[in-house]
Amino acid sequence: MLFRSLDVAIRIADLRLPPGEAPLPDEEIEAWVRPRGIHVVAATVGEDEHSVGLHEILDLKHGGIEKYGFHCHDLGTSVPIERVVDAARETGARVVLISTIVTHANVHEAHMRRLHRLAEERGLRGDLLLVAGGTQITDAGARACGMDAGFGRGARGRDVASFLVRAWRARA
């Protein structure tokens, strides 16, 4: 195994990150969501048993999207993609959130592509926003797999809720 080191100093203050879109104010999100009764189906998919990140996005006690009035249906962990799509149909969901942490052999990409494909095959895609999250997920990668958005490390419920409101407004 070859290890290399670099003799370089990096000043964090000099780093320039691309600007992200600022989250909407809580009041604006809630005012848009509550009167619409939006249902969200969420699950950790595949063989994945990790649920902490998804619960932080969903749960009221963690500042998740429930606080804005989203009706969240958490299907749990290790959920097959087919069950997620079935639940979206059964609940009349307008949003599907999937989480995947265990991503060996790009399993996360296969799950996202399968979700997109099944939603299309069952005639639900036009009515759903598909969102993926997890440590290996990027927005660009998720979109390349047919998702409407992807959220990685550090994402908060407010970030996801802001995206959802903006996306539904753009569709109107």
PDB file of C-alpha atoms in Angstrom:
ATOM      1  CA  MET A   1       0.000   0.000   0.000  1.00  0.00           C
ATOM      2  CA  LEU A   2       1.362   3.412  -0.928  1.00  0.00           C
ATOM      3  CA  PHE A   3       0.750   6.409   1.317  1.00  0.00           C
ATOM      4  CA  ARG A   4       1.549   9.950   0.323  1.00  0.00           C
ATOM      5  CA  SER A   5       1.436  13.150   2.236  1.00  0.00           C
ATOM      6  CA  LEU A   6       1.308  16.662   0.957  1.00  0.00           C
ATOM      7  CA  ASP A   7       3.184  19.567   2.409  1.00  0.00           C
ATOM      8  CA  VAL A   8       0.364  22.048   1.912  1.00  0.00           C
ATOM      9  CA  ALA A   9      -1.421  24.352   4.311  1.00  0.00           C
ATOM     10  CA  ILE A  10      -5.045  25.184   3.655  1.00  0.00           C
ATOM     11  CA  ARG A  11      -6.750  28.100   5.313  1.00  0.00           C
ATOM     12  CA  ILE A  12     -10.392  27.226   5.836  1.00  0.00           C
ATOM     13  CA  ALA A  13     -11.325  30.900   5.586  1.00  0.00           C
ATOM     14  CA  ASP A  14      -9.976  30.922   2.019  1.00  0.00           C
ATOM     15  CA  LEU A  15     -12.136  28.032   0.828  1.00  0.00           C
ATOM     16  CA  ARG A  16     -15.013  29.076  -1.412  1.00  0.00           C
ATOM     17  CA  LEU A  17     -17.980  26.755  -1.590  1.00  0.00           C
ATOM     18  CA  PRO A  18     -20.715  27.210  -4.151  1.00  0.00           C
ATOM     19  CA  PRO A  19     -23.634  29.050  -2.607  1.00  0.00           C
ATOM     20  CA  GLY A  20     -26.547  26.858  -1.633  1.00  0.00           C
ATOM     21  CA  GLU A  21     -30.130  27.916  -1.713  1.00  0.00           C
ATOM     22  CA  ALA A  22     -31.143  29.324   1.660  1.00  0.00           C
ATOM     23  CA  PRO A  23     -33.946  27.444   3.395  1.00  0.00           C
ATOM     24  CA  LEU A  24     -37.339  29.101   3.508  1.00  0.00           C
ATOM     25  CA  PRO A  25     -38.486  30.592   6.821  1.00  0.00           C
ATOM     26  CA  ASP A  26     -40.340  28.102   9.027  1.00  0.00           C
ATOM     27  CA  GLU A  27     -43.501  30.211   8.940  1.00  0.00           C
ATOM     28  CA  GLU A  28     -43.566  30.262   5.145  1.00  0.00           C
ATOM     29  CA  ILE A  29     -43.116  26.489   4.899  1.00  0.00           C
ATOM     30  CA  GLU A  30     -45.850  25.819   7.439  1.00  0.00           C
ATOM     31  CA  ALA A  31     -48.274  28.300   5.873  1.00  0.00           C
ATOM     32  CA  TRP A  32     -47.913  26.555   2.510  1.00  0.00           C
ATOM     33  CA  VAL A  33     -47.971  22.938   3.786  1.00  0.00           C
ATOM     34  CA  ARG A  34     -50.698  22.832   6.479  1.00  0.00           C
ATOM     35  CA  PRO A  35     -53.713  23.698   4.312  1.00  0.00           C
ATOM     36  CA  ARG A  36     -52.694  21.139   1.668  1.00  0.00           C
ATOM     37  CA  GLY A  37     -52.577  17.981   3.834  1.00  0.00           C
ATOM     38  CA  ILE A  38     -49.509  16.590   2.057  1.00  0.00           C
ATOM     39  CA  HIS A  39     -48.719  12.934   2.750  1.00  0.00           C
ATOM     40  CA  VAL A  40     -45.140  11.676   2.687  1.00  0.00           C
ATOM     41  CA  VAL A  41     -44.069   8.034   2.514  1.00  0.00           C
ATOM     42  CA  ALA A  42     -40.595   7.421   3.902  1.00  0.00           C
ATOM     43  CA  ALA A  43     -38.411   4.351   4.363  1.00  0.00           C
ATOM     44  CA  THR A  44     -34.888   3.123   4.645  1.00  0.00           C
ATOM     45  CA  VAL A  45     -34.718   0.837   1.624  1.00  0.00           C
ATOM     46  CA  GLY A  46     -33.095  -2.410   0.615  1.00  0.00           C
ATOM     47  CA  GLU A  47     -31.246  -4.337   3.312  1.00  0.00           C
ATOM     48  CA  ASP A  48     -30.430  -1.170   5.262  1.00  0.00           C
ATOM     49  CA  GLU A  49     -31.264  -1.003   8.974  1.00  0.00           C
ATOM     50  CA  HIS A  50     -30.037   2.575   9.543  1.00  0.00           C
ATOM     51  CA  SER A  51     -32.841   4.980  10.393  1.00  0.00           C
ATOM     52  CA  VAL A  52     -31.384   7.797  12.503  1.00  0.00           C
ATOM     53  CA  GLY A  53     -30.865  10.219   9.614  1.00  0.00           C
ATOM     54  CA  LEU A  54     -34.317   9.617   8.173  1.00  0.00           C
ATOM     55  CA  HIS A  55     -35.919  10.145  11.572  1.00  0.00           C
ATOM     56  CA  GLU A  56     -34.079  13.437  11.931  1.00  0.00           C
ATOM     57  CA  ILE A  57     -35.616  14.564   8.638  1.00  0.00           C
ATOM     58  CA  LEU A  58     -39.122  13.369   9.575  1.00  0.00           C
ATOM     59  CA  ASP A  59     -39.661  13.575  13.318  1.00  0.00           C
ATOM     60  CA  LEU A  60     -41.110  16.562  15.072  1.00  0.00           C
ATOM     61  CA  LYS A  61     -38.805  16.046  18.066  1.00  0.00           C
ATOM     62  CA  HIS A  62     -35.741  16.371  15.794  1.00  0.00           C
ATOM     63  CA  GLY A  63     -36.981  19.462  13.942  1.00  0.00           C
ATOM     64  CA  GLY A  64     -38.178  17.325  11.053  1.00  0.00           C
ATOM     65  CA  ILE A  65     -40.798  18.022   8.437  1.00  0.00           C
ATOM     66  CA  GLU A  66     -43.704  16.872  10.630  1.00  0.00           C
ATOM     67  CA  LYS A  67     -43.526  20.214  12.409  1.00  0.00           C
ATOM     68  CA  TYR A  68     -44.656  21.963   9.230  1.00  0.00           C
ATOM     69  CA  GLY A  69     -47.769  19.809   8.884  1.00  0.00           C
ATOM     70  CA  PHE A  70     -46.570  17.055   6.562  1.00  0.00           C
ATOM     71  CA  HIS A  71     -48.350  13.749   7.271  1.00  0.00           C
ATOM     72  CA  CYS A  72     -45.458  11.281   7.460  1.00  0.00           C
ATOM     73  CA  HIS A  73     -45.847   7.532   6.956  1.00  0.00           C
ATOM     74  CA  ASP A  74     -42.579   5.949   8.128  1.00  0.00           C
ATOM     75  CA  LEU A  75     -42.429   2.396   6.763  1.00  0.00           C
ATOM     76  CA  GLY A  76     -39.303   1.533   8.767  1.00  0.00           C
ATOM     77  CA  THR A  77     -36.062  -0.105   7.701  1.00  0.00           C
ATOM     78  CA  SER A  78     -35.101  -2.703   5.099  1.00  0.00           C
ATOM     79  CA  VAL A  79     -38.173  -1.870   3.043  1.00  0.00           C
ATOM     80  CA  PRO A  80     -38.412  -3.161  -0.545  1.00  0.00           C
ATOM     81  CA  ILE A  81     -38.863  -0.457  -3.176  1.00  0.00           C
ATOM     82  CA  GLU A  82     -42.110  -2.108  -4.300  1.00  0.00           C
ATOM     83  CA  ARG A  83     -43.585  -1.628  -0.822  1.00  0.00           C
ATOM     84  CA  VAL A  84     -42.621   2.063  -0.877  1.00  0.00           C
ATOM     85  CA  VAL A  85     -44.422   2.606  -4.188  1.00  0.00           C
ATOM     86  CA  ASP A  86     -47.450   0.604  -2.984  1.00  0.00           C
ATOM     87  CA  ALA A  87     -47.632   2.746   0.161  1.00  0.00           C
ATOM     88  CA  ALA A  88     -47.428   5.936  -1.902  1.00  0.00           C
ATOM     89  CA  ARG A  89     -50.453   4.798  -3.884  1.00  0.00           C
ATOM     90  CA  GLU A  90     -52.374   3.619  -0.776  1.00  0.00           C
ATOM     91  CA  THR A  91     -51.852   6.865   1.148  1.00  0.00           C
ATOM     92  CA  GLY A  92     -52.198   9.274  -1.765  1.00  0.00           C
ATOM     93  CA  ALA A  93     -48.701  10.532  -1.000  1.00  0.00           C
ATOM     94  CA  ARG A  94     -47.260  13.393  -2.986  1.00  0.00           C
ATOM     95  CA  VAL A  95     -43.721  12.790  -1.720  1.00  0.00           C
ATOM     96  CA  VAL A  96     -41.537   9.703  -1.327  1.00  0.00           C
ATOM     97  CA  LEU A  97     -38.387   9.956   0.781  1.00  0.00           C
ATOM     98  CA  ILE A  98     -35.954   7.065   0.723  1.00  0.00           C
ATOM     99  CA  SER A  99     -32.812   6.706   2.768  1.00  0.00           C
ATOM    100  CA  THR A 100     -29.898   4.429   2.130  1.00  0.00           C
ATOM    101  CA  ILE A 101     -26.642   4.305   4.034  1.00  0.00           C
ATOM    102  CA  VAL A 102     -25.161   0.943   3.087  1.00  0.00           C
ATOM    103  CA  THR A 103     -24.025   1.655  -0.433  1.00  0.00           C
ATOM    104  CA  HIS A 104     -21.501  -1.021  -1.445  1.00  0.00           C
ATOM    105  CA  ALA A 105     -21.441  -1.716  -5.179  1.00  0.00           C
ATOM    106  CA  ASN A 106     -23.550   1.438  -5.771  1.00  0.00           C
ATOM    107  CA  VAL A 107     -26.650  -0.207  -4.323  1.00  0.00           C
ATOM    108  CA  HIS A 108     -28.021   3.268  -3.545  1.00  0.00           C
ATOM    109  CA  GLU A 109     -28.055   4.118  -7.254  1.00  0.00           C
ATOM    110  CA  ALA A 110     -29.914   0.902  -8.097  1.00  0.00           C
ATOM    111  CA  HIS A 111     -32.535   1.703  -5.439  1.00  0.00           C
ATOM    112  CA  MET A 112     -33.075   5.227  -6.766  1.00  0.00           C
ATOM    113  CA  ARG A 113     -33.364   4.059 -10.375  1.00  0.00           C
ATOM    114  CA  ARG A 114     -35.791   1.301  -9.369  1.00  0.00           C
ATOM    115  CA  LEU A 115     -37.967   3.736  -7.417  1.00  0.00           C
ATOM    116  CA  HIS A 116     -38.143   6.096 -10.381  1.00  0.00           C
ATOM    117  CA  ARG A 117     -38.885   3.256 -12.814  1.00  0.00           C
ATOM    118  CA  LEU A 118     -41.616   1.686 -10.662  1.00  0.00           C
ATOM    119  CA  ALA A 119     -43.284   5.042 -10.045  1.00  0.00           C
ATOM    120  CA  GLU A 120     -43.363   5.584 -13.821  1.00  0.00           C
ATOM    121  CA  GLU A 121     -44.614   2.054 -14.570  1.00  0.00           C
ATOM    122  CA  ARG A 122     -47.460   2.421 -12.070  1.00  0.00           C
ATOM    123  CA  GLY A 123     -48.482   5.845 -13.381  1.00  0.00           C
ATOM    124  CA  LEU A 124     -47.540   7.703 -10.201  1.00  0.00           C
ATOM    125  CA  ARG A 125     -44.406   9.569 -11.243  1.00  0.00           C
ATOM    126  CA  GLY A 126     -46.120  12.777 -12.328  1.00  0.00           C
ATOM    127  CA  ASP A 127     -47.856  13.102  -8.965  1.00  0.00           C
ATOM    128  CA  LEU A 128     -44.821  12.368  -6.792  1.00  0.00           C
ATOM    129  CA  LEU A 129     -41.697  14.143  -5.736  1.00  0.00           C
ATOM    130  CA  LEU A 130     -38.985  11.520  -5.255  1.00  0.00           C
ATOM    131  CA  VAL A 131     -36.239  12.409  -2.782  1.00  0.00           C
ATOM    132  CA  ALA A 132     -33.261  10.309  -1.663  1.00  0.00           C
ATOM    133  CA  GLY A 133     -30.949  10.811   1.269  1.00  0.00           C
ATOM    134  CA  GLY A 134     -27.949   9.190   2.872  1.00  0.00           C
ATOM    135  CA  THR A 135     -24.254   9.607   3.464  1.00  0.00           C
ATOM    136  CA  GLN A 136     -23.304   8.764  -0.132  1.00  0.00           C
ATOM    137  CA  ILE A 137     -26.137  10.700  -1.761  1.00  0.00           C
ATOM    138  CA  THR A 138     -25.540  13.916  -3.662  1.00  0.00           C
ATOM    139  CA  ASP A 139     -28.159  16.025  -5.352  1.00  0.00           C
ATOM    140  CA  ALA A 140     -26.522  15.578  -8.764  1.00  0.00           C
ATOM    141  CA  GLY A 141     -26.198  11.817  -8.291  1.00  0.00           C
ATOM    142  CA  ALA A 142     -29.805  11.455  -7.162  1.00  0.00           C
ATOM    143  CA  ARG A 143     -31.085  13.492 -10.103  1.00  0.00           C
ATOM    144  CA  ALA A 144     -29.031  11.364 -12.505  1.00  0.00           C
ATOM    145  CA  CYS A 145     -30.912   8.329 -11.126  1.00  0.00           C
ATOM    146  CA  GLY A 146     -34.351   9.884 -11.694  1.00  0.00           C
ATOM    147  CA  MET A 147     -34.928  11.515  -8.314  1.00  0.00           C
ATOM    148  CA  ASP A 148     -36.130  15.092  -7.940  1.00  0.00           C
ATOM    149  CA  ALA A 149     -33.501  15.794  -5.276  1.00  0.00           C
ATOM    150  CA  GLY A 150     -30.849  14.212  -3.118  1.00  0.00           C
ATOM    151  CA  PHE A 151     -29.661  15.173   0.351  1.00  0.00           C
ATOM    152  CA  GLY A 152     -26.431  14.050   1.995  1.00  0.00           C
ATOM    153  CA  ARG A 153     -24.647  14.615   5.268  1.00  0.00           C
ATOM    154  CA  GLY A 154     -25.799  17.591   7.270  1.00  0.00           C
ATOM    155  CA  ALA A 155     -29.236  17.898   5.679  1.00  0.00           C
ATOM    156  CA  ARG A 156     -31.996  19.010   8.014  1.00  0.00           C
ATOM    157  CA  GLY A 157     -35.760  18.761   7.918  1.00  0.00           C
ATOM    158  CA  ARG A 158     -35.990  22.440   7.056  1.00  0.00           C
ATOM    159  CA  ASP A 159     -33.774  21.889   3.990  1.00  0.00           C
ATOM    160  CA  VAL A 160     -35.982  19.072   2.724  1.00  0.00           C
ATOM    161  CA  ALA A 161     -39.202  20.968   3.505  1.00  0.00           C
ATOM    162  CA  SER A 162     -37.891  24.044   1.681  1.00  0.00           C
ATOM    163  CA  PHE A 163     -37.101  21.954  -1.378  1.00  0.00           C
ATOM    164  CA  LEU A 164     -40.539  20.319  -1.321  1.00  0.00           C
ATOM    165  CA  VAL A 165     -42.388  23.634  -1.096  1.00  0.00           C
ATOM    166  CA  ARG A 166     -40.304  25.199  -3.863  1.00  0.00           C
ATOM    167  CA  ALA A 167     -40.726  22.158  -6.108  1.00  0.00           C
ATOM    168  CA  TRP A 168     -44.517  22.016  -5.664  1.00  0.00           C
ATOM    169  CA  ARG A 169     -44.803  25.763  -6.243  1.00  0.00           C
ATOM    170  CA  ALA A 170     -42.822  25.401  -9.474  1.00  0.00           C
ATOM    171  CA  ARG A 171     -45.184  22.658 -10.661  1.00  0.00           C
ATOM    172  CA  ALA A 172     -48.284  24.766  -9.998  1.00  0.00           C
TER     173      ALA A 172
END
